[in-house]
mmCIF file of C-alpha atoms and ligand atoms in Angstrom:
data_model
loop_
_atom_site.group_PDB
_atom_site.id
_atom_site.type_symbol
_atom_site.label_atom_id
_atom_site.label_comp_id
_atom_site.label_asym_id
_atom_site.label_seq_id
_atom_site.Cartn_x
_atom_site.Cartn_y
_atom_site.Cartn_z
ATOM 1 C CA UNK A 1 120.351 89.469 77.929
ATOM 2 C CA UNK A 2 117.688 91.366 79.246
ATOM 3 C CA UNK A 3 114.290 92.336 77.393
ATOM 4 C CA UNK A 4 112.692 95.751 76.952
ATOM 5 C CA UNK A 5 109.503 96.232 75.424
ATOM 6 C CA UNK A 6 109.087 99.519 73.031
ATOM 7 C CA UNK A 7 105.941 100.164 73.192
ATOM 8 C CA UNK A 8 103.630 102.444 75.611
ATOM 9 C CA UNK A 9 100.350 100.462 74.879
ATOM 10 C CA UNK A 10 99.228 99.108 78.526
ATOM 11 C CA UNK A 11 98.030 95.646 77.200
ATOM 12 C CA UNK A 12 101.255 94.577 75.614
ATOM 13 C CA UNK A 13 103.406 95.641 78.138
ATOM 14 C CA UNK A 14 100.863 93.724 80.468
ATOM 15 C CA UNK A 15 101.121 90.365 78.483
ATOM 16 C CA UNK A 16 104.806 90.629 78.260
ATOM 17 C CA UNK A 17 105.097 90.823 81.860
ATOM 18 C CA UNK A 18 102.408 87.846 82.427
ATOM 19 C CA UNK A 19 104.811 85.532 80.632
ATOM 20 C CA UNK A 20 107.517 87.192 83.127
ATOM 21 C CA UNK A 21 110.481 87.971 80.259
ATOM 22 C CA UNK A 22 110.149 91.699 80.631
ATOM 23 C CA UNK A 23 112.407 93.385 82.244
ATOM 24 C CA UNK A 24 112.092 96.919 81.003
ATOM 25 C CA UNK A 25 109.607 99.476 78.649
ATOM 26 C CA UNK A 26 111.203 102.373 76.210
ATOM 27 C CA UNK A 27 108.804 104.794 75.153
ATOM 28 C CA UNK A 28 109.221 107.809 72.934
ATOM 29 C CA UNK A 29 107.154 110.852 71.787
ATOM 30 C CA UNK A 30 105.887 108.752 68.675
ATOM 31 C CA UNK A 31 104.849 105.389 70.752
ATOM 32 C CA UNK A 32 103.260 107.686 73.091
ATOM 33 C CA UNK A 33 100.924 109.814 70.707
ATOM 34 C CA UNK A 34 99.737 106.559 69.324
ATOM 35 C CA UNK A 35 98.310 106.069 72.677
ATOM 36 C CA UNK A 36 96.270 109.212 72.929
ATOM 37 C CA UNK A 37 96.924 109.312 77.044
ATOM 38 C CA UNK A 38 98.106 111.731 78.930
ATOM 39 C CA UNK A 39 102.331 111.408 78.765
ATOM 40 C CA UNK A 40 103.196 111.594 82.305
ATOM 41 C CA UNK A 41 99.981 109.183 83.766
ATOM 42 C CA UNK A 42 101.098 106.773 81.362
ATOM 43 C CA UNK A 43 104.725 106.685 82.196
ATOM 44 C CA UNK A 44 103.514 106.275 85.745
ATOM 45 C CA UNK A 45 100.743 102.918 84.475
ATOM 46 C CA UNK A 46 103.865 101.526 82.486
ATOM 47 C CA UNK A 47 105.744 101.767 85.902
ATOM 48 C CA UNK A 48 103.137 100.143 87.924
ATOM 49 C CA UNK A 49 103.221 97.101 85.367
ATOM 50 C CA UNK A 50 106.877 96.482 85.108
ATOM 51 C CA UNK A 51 109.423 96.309 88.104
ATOM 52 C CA UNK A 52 112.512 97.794 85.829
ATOM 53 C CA UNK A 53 113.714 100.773 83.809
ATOM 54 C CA UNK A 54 111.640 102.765 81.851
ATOM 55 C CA UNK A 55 112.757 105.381 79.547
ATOM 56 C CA UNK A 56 110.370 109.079 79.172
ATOM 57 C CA UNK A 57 111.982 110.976 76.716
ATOM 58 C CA UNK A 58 112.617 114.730 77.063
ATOM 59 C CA UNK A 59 110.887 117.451 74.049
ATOM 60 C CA UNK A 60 112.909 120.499 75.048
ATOM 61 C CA UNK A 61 115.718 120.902 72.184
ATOM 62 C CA UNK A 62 118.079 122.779 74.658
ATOM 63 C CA UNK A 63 120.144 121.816 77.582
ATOM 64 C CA UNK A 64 118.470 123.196 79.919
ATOM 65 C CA UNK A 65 114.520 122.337 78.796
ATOM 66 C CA UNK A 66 116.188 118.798 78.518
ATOM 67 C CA UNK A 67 117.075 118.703 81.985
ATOM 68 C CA UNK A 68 114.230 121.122 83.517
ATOM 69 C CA UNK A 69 112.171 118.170 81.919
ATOM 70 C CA UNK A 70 114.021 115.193 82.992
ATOM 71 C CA UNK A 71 114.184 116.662 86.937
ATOM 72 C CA UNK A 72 110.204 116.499 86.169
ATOM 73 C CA UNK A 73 109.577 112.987 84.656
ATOM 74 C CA UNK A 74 112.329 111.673 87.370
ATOM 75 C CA UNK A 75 110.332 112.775 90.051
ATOM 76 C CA UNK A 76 107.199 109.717 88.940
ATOM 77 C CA UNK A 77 109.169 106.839 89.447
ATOM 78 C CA UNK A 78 112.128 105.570 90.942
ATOM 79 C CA UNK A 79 112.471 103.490 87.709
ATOM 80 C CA UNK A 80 111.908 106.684 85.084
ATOM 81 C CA UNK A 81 115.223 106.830 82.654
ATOM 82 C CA UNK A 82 115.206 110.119 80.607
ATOM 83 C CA UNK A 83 115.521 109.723 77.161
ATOM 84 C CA UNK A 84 118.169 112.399 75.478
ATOM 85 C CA UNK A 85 118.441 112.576 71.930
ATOM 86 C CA UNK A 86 122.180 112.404 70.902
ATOM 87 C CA UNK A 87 122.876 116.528 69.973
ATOM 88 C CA UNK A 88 125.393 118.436 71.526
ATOM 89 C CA UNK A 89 122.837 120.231 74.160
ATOM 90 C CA UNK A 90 121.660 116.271 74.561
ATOM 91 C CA UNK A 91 125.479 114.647 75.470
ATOM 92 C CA UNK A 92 125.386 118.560 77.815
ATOM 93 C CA UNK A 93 122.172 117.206 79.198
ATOM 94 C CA UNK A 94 123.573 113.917 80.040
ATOM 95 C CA UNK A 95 126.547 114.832 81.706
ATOM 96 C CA UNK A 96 124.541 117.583 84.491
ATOM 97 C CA UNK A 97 121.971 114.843 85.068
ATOM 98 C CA UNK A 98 124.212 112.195 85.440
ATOM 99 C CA UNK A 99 125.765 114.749 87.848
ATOM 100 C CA UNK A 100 122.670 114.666 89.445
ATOM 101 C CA UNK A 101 122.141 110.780 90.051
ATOM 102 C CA UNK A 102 119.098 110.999 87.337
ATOM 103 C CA UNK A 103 119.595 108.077 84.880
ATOM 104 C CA UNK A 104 119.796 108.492 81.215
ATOM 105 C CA UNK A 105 119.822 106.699 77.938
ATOM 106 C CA UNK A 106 120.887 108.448 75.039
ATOM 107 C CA UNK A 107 118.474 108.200 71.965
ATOM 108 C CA UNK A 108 118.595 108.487 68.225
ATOM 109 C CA UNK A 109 121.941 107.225 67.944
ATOM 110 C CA UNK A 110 123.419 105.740 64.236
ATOM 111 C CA UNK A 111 126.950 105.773 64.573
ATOM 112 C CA UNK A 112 129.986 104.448 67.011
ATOM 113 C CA UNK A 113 130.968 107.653 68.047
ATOM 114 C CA UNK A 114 127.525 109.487 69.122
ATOM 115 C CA UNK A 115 127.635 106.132 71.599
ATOM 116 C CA UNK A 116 131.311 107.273 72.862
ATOM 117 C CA UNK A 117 130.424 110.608 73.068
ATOM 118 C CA UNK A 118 126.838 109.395 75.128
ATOM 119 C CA UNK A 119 129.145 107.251 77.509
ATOM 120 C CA UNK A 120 131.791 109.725 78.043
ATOM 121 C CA UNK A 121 129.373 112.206 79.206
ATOM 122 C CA UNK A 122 127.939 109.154 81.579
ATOM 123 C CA UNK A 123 124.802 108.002 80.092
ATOM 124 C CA UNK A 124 123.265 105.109 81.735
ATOM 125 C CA UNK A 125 122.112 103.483 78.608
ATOM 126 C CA UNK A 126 123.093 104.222 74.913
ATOM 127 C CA UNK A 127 120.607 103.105 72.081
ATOM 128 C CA UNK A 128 121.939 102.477 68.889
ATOM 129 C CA UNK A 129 119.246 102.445 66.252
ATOM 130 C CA UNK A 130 119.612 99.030 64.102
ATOM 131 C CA UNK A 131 116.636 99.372 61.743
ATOM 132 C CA UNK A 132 116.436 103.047 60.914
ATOM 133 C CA UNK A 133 120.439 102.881 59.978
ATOM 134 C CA UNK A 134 119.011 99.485 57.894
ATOM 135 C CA UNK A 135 116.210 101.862 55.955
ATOM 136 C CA UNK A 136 119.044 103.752 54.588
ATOM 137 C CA UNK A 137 121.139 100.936 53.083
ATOM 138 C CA UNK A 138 123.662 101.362 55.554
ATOM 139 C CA UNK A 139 124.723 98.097 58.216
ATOM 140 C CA UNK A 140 122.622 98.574 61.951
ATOM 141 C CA UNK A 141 124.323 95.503 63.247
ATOM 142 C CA UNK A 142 127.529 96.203 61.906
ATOM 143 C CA UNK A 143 127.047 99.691 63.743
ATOM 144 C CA UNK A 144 125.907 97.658 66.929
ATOM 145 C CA UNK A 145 128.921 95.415 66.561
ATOM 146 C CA UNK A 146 131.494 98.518 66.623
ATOM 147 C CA UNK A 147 130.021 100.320 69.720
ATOM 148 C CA UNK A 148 130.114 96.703 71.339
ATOM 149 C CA UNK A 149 133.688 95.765 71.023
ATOM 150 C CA UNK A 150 134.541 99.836 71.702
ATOM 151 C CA UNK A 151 132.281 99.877 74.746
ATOM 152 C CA UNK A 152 134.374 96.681 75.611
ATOM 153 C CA UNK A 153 137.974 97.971 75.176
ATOM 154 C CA UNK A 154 137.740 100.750 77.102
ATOM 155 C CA UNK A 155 134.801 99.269 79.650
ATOM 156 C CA UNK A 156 132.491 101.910 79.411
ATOM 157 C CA UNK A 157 129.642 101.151 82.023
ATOM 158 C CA UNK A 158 127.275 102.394 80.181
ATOM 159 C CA UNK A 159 124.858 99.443 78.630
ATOM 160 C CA UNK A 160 124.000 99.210 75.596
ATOM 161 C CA UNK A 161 120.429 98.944 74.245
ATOM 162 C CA UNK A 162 120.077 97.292 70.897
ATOM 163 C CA UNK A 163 116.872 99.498 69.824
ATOM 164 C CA UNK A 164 114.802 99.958 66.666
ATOM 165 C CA UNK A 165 114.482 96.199 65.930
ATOM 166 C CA UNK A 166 112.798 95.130 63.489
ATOM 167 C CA UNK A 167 112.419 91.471 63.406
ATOM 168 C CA UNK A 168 114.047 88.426 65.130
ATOM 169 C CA UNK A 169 117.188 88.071 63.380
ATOM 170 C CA UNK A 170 117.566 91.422 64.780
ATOM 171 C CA UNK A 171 117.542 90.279 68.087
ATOM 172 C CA UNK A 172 119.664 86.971 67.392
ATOM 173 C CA UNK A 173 122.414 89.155 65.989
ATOM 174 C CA UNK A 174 121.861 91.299 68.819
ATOM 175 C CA UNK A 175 122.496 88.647 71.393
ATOM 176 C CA UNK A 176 125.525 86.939 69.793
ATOM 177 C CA UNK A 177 127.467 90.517 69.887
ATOM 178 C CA UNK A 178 126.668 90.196 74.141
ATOM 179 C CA UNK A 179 125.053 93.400 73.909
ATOM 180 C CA UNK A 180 123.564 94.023 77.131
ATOM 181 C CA UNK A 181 119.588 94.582 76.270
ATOM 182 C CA UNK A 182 117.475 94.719 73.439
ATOM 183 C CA UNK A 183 114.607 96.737 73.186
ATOM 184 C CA UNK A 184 111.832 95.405 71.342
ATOM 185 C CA UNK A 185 108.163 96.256 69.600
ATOM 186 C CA UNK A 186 105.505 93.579 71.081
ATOM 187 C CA UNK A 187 104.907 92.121 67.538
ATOM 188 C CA UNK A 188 108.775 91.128 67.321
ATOM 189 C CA UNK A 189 108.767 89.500 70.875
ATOM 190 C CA UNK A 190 105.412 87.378 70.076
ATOM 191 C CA UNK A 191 107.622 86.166 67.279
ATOM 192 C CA UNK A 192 110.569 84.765 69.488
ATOM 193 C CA UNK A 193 107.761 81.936 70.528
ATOM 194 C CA UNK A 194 107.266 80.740 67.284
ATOM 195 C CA UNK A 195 108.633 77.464 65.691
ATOM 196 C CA UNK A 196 106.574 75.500 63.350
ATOM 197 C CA UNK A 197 108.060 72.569 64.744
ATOM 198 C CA UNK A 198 106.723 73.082 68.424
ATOM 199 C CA UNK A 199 103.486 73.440 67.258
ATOM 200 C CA UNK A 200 103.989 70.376 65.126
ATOM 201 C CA UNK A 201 105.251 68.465 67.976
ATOM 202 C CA UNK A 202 102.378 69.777 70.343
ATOM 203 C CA UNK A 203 100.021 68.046 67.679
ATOM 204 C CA UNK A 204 101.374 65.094 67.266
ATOM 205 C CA UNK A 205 101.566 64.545 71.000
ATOM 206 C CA UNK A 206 98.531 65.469 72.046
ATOM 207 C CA UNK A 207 97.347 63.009 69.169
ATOM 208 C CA UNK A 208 99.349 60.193 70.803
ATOM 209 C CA UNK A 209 98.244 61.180 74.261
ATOM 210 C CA UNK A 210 94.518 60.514 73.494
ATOM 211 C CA UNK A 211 94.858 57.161 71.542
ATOM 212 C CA UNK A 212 97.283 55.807 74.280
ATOM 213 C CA UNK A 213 93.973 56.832 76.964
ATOM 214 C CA UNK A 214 92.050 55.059 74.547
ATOM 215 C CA UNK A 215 94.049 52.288 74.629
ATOM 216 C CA UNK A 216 94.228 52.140 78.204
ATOM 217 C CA UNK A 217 90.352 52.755 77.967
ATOM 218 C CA UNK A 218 90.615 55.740 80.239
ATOM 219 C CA UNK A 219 88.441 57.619 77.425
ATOM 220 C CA UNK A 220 86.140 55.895 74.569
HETATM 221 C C1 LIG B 301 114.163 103.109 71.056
HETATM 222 O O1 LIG B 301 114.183 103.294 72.261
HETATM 223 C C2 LIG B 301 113.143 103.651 70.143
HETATM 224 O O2 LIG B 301 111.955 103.902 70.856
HETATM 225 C C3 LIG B 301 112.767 102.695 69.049
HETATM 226 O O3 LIG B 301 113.483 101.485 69.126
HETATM 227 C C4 LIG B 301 112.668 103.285 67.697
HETATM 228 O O4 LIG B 301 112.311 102.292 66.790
HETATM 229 P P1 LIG B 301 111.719 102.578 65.332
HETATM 230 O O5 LIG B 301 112.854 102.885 64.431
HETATM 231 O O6 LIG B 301 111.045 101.302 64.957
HETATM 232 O O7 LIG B 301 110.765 103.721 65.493
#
């Protein structure tokens, strides 16, 4: 399973690489106007910090602005993957830039059959949207599960990116399906590390690490 960060704040993406788990960043317009930088420098930072994919996602609404854009932000990085919401000028998008060798990963996508329609056109990634489709009491994972097994039976290449997560269950559910990445905010990954019963453990043997040096009389 790989790991993608979605976030375009420099510091967490720097921290998740430190701990060397990261293997990707997805950004998109609203991650990146909570940065107040300048879009295209700070795709370039993000691709300075981490060695894999990372998605810039087009404004244009039409076919063409989508791919006159994505011909522009694939020209940063070797590792830039255009972000194309899933709309009928989007899935046109896809297929001309796929076409084109540019790599894509279709966004904003709630149901089985935008993902089939993303692959078909040959999207490099496909991002199903777990916890928006969860806001409006519907099932994200059950969603997930469905483009999984479809994406399976007819081997689509394209990979799937589990994306709008939430919380670590999320990712757990996520992982058990196979699906090929999940894409993550920094808060939820900090999470993974956490078990009260490591930090329980840590205690207690650090506790039995100084009597025993006492004992030993290697301290007083
Ligand atoms: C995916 O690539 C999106 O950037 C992201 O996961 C959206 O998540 P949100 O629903 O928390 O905004």
């Amino acid at each position: 399973m790989k790991i993608f960060l979605d976030t375009a704040n420099l510091e967490e993406i720097k921290r998740g690489v430190e701990w060397g788990i990261v293997d990707g960043v997805t950004t998109n317009p609203t991650l990146i106007s909570k940065e107040k930088a300048p879009f295209k420098e700070r795709i370039k930072e993000i691709c300075e910090l981490v060695k894999g994919p990372v998605s810039a996602e087009v404004t244009a609404l039409d076919w063409e602005g989508m791919v006159r854009e994505a011909e522009e932000l694939a020209k940063l990085d070797e590792h830039v993957v255009i972000k194309i919401p899933l709309t009928k000028d989007g899935v046109r998008a896809i297929k001309v830039l796929s076409e084109k060798g540019i790599k894509t990963n279709a966004t904003l996508v709630f149901s089985p059959m935008q993902a089939v329609l993303a692959a078909k056109a040959g999207a490099t990634y496909v991002s199903p949207f777990i916890g928006r489709v969860d806001d409006v009491s519907s099932d994200g994972l059950k969603m997930l599960e469905e483009i999984a097994v479809i994406f399976a039976n007819y081997a689509f290449e394209t990979e799937i990116i589990a994306a709008s997560i939430r919380h670590p269950m999320h990712v757990v559910e996520a992982a058990l399906m196979g699906v090929d990445i999940v894409t993550m905010p920094f808060a939820v990954l900090e999470k993974l590390f956490k078990h009260p019963l490591t930090d329980i453990g840590i205690e207690r043997f650090m506790k039995d690490w100084e009597e025993y040096r006492k004992a030993i009389g290697e301290v007083k």
